Tab-separated table of C-alpha atoms in Angstrom:
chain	number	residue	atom	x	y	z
Q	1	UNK	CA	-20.616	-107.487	25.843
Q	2	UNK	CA	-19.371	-110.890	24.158
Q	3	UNK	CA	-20.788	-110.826	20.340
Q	4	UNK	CA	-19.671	-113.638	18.653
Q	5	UNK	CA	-16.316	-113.962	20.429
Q	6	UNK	CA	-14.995	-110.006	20.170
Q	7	UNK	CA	-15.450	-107.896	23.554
Q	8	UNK	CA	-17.090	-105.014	22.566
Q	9	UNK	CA	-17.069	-102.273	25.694
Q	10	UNK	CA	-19.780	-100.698	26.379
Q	11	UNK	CA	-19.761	-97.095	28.010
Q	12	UNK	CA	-21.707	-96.052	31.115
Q	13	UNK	CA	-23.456	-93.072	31.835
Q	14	UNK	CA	-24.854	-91.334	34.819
Q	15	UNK	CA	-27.760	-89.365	34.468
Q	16	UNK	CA	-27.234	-88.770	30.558
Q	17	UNK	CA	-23.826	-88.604	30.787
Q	18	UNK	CA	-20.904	-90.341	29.548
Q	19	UNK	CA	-18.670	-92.075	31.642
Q	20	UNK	CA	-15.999	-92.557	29.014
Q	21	UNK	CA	-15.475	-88.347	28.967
Q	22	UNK	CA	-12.437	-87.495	30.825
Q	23	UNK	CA	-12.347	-84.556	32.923
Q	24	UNK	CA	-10.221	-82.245	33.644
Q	25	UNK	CA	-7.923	-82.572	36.278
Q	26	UNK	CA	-6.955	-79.920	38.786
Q	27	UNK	CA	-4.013	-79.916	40.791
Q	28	UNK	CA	-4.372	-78.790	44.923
Q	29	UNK	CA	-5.017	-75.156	44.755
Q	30	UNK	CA	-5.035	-74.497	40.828
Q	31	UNK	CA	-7.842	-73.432	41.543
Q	32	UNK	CA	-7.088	-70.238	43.139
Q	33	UNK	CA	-4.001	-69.554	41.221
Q	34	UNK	CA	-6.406	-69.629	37.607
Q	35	UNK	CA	-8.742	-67.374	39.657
Q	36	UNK	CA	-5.428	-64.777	41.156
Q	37	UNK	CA	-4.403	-65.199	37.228
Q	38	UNK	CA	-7.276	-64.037	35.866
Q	39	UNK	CA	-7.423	-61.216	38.114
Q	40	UNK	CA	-3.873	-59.658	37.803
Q	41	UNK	CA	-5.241	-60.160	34.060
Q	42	UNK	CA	-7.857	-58.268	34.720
Q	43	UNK	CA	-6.778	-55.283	36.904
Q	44	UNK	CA	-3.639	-55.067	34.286
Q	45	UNK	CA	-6.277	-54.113	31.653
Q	46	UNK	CA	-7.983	-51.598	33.607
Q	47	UNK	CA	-4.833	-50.332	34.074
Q	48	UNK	CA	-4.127	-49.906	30.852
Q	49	UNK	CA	-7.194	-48.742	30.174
Q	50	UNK	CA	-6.965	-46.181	32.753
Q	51	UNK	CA	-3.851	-44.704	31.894
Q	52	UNK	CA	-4.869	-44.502	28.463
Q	53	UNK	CA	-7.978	-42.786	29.354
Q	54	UNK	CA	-5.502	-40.447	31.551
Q	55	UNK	CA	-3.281	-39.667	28.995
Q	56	UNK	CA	-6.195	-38.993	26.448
Q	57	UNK	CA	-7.699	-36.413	28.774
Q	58	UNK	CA	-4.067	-34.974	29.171
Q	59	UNK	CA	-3.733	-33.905	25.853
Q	60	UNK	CA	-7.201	-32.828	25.447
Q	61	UNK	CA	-6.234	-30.230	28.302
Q	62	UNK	CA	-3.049	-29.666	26.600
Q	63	UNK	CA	-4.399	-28.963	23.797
Q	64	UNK	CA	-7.576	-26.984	25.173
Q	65	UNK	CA	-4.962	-25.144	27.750
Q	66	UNK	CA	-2.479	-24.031	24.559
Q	67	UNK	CA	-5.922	-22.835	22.315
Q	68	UNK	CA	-7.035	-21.041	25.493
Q	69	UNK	CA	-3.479	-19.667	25.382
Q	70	UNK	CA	-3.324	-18.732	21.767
Q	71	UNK	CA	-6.830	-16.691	22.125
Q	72	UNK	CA	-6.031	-15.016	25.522
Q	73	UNK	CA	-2.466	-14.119	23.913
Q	74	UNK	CA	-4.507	-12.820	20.433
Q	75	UNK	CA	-7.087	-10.855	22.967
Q	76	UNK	CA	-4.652	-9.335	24.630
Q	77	UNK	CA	-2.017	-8.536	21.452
Q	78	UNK	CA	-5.768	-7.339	20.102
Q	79	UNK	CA	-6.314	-4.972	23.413
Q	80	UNK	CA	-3.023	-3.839	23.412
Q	81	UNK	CA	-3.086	-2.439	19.304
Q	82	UNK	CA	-6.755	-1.195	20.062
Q	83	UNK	CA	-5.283	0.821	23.306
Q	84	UNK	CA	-2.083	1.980	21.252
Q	85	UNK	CA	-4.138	2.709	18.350
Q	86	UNK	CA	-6.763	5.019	20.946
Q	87	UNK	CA	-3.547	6.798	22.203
Q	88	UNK	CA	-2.457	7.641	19.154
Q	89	UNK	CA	-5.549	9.068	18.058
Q	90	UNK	CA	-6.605	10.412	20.720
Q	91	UNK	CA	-2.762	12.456	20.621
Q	92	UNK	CA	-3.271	13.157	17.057
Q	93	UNK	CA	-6.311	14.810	18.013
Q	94	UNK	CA	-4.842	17.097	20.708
Q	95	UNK	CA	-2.004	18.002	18.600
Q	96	UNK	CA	-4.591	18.423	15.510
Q	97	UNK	CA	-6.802	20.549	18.122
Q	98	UNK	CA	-3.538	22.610	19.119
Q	99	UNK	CA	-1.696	23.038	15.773
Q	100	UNK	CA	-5.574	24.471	14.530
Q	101	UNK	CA	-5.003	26.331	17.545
Q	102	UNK	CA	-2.060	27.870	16.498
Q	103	UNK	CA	-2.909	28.408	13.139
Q	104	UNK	CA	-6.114	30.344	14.134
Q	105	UNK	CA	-4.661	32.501	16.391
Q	106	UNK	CA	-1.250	32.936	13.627
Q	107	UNK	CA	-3.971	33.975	11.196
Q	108	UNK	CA	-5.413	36.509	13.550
Q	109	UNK	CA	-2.398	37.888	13.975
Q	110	UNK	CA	-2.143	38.954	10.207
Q	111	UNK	CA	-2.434	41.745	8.748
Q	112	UNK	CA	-6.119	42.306	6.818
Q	113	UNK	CA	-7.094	44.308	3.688
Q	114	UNK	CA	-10.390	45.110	2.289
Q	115	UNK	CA	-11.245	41.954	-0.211
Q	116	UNK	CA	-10.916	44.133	-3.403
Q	117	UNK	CA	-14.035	43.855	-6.280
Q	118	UNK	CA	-11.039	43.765	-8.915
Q	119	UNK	CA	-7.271	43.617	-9.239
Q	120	UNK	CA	-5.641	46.563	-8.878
Q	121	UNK	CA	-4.366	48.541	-12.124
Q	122	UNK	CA	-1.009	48.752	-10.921
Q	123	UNK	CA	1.757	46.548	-9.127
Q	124	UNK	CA	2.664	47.276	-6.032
Q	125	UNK	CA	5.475	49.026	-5.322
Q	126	UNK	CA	8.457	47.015	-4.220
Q	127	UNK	CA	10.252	47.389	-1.204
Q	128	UNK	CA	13.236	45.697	0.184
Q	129	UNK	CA	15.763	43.298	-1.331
Q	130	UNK	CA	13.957	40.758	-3.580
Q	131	UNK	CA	15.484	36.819	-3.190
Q	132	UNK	CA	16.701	35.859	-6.102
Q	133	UNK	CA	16.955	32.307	-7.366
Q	134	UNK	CA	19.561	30.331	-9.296
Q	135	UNK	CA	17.408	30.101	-12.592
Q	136	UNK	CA	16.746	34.413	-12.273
Q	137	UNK	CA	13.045	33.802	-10.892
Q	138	UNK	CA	12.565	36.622	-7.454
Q	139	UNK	CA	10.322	37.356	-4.821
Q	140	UNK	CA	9.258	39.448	-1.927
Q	141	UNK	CA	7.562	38.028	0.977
Q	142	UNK	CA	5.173	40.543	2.075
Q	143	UNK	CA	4.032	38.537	4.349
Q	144	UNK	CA	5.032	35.243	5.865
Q	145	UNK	CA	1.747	33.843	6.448
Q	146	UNK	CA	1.106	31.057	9.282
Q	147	UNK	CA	1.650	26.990	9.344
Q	148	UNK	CA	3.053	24.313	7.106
Q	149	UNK	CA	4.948	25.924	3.685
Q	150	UNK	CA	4.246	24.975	0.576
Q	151	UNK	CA	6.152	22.288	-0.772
Q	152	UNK	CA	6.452	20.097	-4.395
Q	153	UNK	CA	3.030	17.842	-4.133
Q	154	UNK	CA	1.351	20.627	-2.045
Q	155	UNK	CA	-2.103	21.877	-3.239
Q	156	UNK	CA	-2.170	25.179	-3.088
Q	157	UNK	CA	-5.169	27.930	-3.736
Q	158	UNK	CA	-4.308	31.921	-4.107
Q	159	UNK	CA	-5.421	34.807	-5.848
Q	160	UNK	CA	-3.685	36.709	-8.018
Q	161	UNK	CA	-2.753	39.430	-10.133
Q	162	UNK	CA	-0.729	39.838	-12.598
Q	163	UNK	CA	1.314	42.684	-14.535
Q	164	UNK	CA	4.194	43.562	-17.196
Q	165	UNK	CA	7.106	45.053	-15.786
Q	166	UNK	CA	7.942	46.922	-18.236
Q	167	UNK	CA	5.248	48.595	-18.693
Q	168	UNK	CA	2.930	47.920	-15.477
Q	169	UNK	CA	-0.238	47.213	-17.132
Q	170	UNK	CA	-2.439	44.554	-15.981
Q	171	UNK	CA	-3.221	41.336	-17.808
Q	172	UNK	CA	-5.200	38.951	-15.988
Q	173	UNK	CA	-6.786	39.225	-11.731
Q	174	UNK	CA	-8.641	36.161	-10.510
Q	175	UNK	CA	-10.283	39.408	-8.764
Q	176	UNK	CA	-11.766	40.388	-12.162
Q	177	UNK	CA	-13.556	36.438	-12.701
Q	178	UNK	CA	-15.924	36.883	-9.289
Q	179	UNK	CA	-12.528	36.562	-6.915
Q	180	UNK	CA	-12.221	32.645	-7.981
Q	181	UNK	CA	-9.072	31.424	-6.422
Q	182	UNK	CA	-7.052	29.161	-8.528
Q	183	UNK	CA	-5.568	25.822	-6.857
Q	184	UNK	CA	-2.584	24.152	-8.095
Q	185	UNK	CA	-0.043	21.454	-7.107
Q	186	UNK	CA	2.730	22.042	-7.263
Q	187	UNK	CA	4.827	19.757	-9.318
Q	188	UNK	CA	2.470	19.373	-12.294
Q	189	UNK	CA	3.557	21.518	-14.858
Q	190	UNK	CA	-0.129	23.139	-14.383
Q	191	UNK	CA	1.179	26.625	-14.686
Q	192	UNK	CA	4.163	28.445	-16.216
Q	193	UNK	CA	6.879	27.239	-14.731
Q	194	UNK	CA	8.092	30.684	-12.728
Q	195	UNK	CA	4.470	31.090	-10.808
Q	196	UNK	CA	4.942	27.368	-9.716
Q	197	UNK	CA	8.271	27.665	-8.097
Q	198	UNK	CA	7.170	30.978	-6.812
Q	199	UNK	CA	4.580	29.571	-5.066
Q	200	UNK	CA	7.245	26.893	-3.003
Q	201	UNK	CA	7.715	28.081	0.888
Q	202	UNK	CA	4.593	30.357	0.744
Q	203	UNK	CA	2.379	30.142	3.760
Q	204	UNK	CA	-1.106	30.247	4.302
Q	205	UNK	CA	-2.296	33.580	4.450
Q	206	UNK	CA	0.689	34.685	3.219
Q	207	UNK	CA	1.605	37.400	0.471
Q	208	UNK	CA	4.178	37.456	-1.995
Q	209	UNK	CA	5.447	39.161	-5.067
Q	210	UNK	CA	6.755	37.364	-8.399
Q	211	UNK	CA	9.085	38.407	-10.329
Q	212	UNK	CA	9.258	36.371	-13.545
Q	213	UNK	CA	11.844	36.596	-16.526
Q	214	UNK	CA	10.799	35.621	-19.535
Q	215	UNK	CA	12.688	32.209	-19.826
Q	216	UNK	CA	10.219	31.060	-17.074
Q	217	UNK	CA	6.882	32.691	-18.300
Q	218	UNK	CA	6.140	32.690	-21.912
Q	219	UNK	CA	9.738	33.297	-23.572
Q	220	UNK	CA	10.683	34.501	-26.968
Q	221	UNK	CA	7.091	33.585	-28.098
Q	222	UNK	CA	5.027	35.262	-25.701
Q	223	UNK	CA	1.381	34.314	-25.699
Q	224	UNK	CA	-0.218	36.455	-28.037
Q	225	UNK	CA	-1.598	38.504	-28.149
Q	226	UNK	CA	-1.842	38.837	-24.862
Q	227	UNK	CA	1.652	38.184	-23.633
Q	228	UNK	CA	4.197	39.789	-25.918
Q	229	UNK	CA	7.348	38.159	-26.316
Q	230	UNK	CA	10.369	38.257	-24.021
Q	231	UNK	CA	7.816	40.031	-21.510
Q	232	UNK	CA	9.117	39.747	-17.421
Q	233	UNK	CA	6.249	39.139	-15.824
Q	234	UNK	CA	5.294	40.640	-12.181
Q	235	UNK	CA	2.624	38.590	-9.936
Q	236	UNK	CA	0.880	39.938	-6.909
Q	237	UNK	CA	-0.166	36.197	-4.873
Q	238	UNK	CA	-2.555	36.310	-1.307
Q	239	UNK	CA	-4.688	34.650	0.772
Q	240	UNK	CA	-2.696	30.960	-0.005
Q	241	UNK	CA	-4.507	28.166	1.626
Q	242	UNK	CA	-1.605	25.070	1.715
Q	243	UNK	CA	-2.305	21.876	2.106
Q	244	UNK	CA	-0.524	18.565	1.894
């Protein structure tokens, strides 16, 4: 168009388009090579993303496979303690079963006496060599008695009777108080200290004769007034039970 002397151009268009747009220009086959590009582009990423995927699921099994591990290895550690631990008791048990056995048939084996109503008047007599102890405390087993012996810590129940020795007259029977045992352990101080040690290496059922000097009984003192002073004092202890 000629306005006025200037050329002004005027653009064309097609169908609602303009002519003046360029467009874009493709070389012979780029075509195909944006399309192949695109592609490789494409298949690289689901590569990617399957490998990732792979190596997620990897160490979800790892880690699933080393759990699984850690519990069957805890199951079977657990088996293993509850079988060992069966064993044991089941051998406790049979020893338990044959040392009662034992015992029983040790105990049956003793020589019985009448249960007396009250504590005889006067000690026994004494027979055989008495074992006598550093500190002057002696003893007679008159009988050995069956199972474990008595030992510092052990509880330990007799009866008893006891006398002077220098005069043989009786002074105190757990026959006389209804036959009521007395139980100790040994170790305490819960006694004098000559009927505690006496009572070290006795066995159940067992039966054994004190003798006690003064020094460990009641000593210069006594216990009046029913233990005179400097009295050696002669004990008469049966039917232990032992334990611990």
């Amino acid at each position: 168009m000629n306005l006025q002397g200037e050329i002004i151009p005027m653009t064309q268009t097609v169908k609602g388009q303009n002519k003046g747009t360029p467009k874009k220009q493709y070389r012979p086959g780029q075509r195909q090579q944006d399309r192949l590009q695109r592609q490789a582009r494409r298949r690289r990423r689901q590569r990617i993303l399957t490998a990732a995927i792979a190596a997620l699921a990897l160490i979800v099994l790892s880690v699933a496979g080393i759990l699984e591990y850690q519990r069957y290895t805890s199951d079977r550690a657990a088996a293993q303690l509850a079988n060992a631990h069966a064993t044991a008791t089941h051998v406790a048990r049979v020893d338990a079963t044959a040392t009662a056995a034992a015992l029983n048939a040790c105990l049956a084996g003793l020589k019985t006496t009448p249960t007396p109503t009250a504590g005889p008047a006067k000690p026994p007599a004494l027979t055989g060599t008495p074992v006598t102890l550093p500190d002057g405390l002696q003893y007679i087993d008159v009988q050995v008695g069956c199972g474990a012996a008595a030992k510092t810590s052990s509880n330990v129940s007799v009866q008893y009777t006891g006398w002077f020795q220098k005069t043989g007259k009786k002074f105190d029977s757990s026959w006389d108080h209804g036959a009521q045992a007395i139980t100790i352990t040994l170790g305490k101080g819960q006694v004098i200290k000559g009927f505690e040690e006496g009572l070290v290496g006795l066995k159940q059922g067992g039966t054994r004769i004190l003798i006690i000097p003064p020094a460990l009984a009641y000593g210069a003192a006594g216990h009046p007034p029913q233990i005179p002073a400097n009295a050696t004092l002669i004990f008469e202890v049966t039917k232990a039970s032992v334990t611990g």
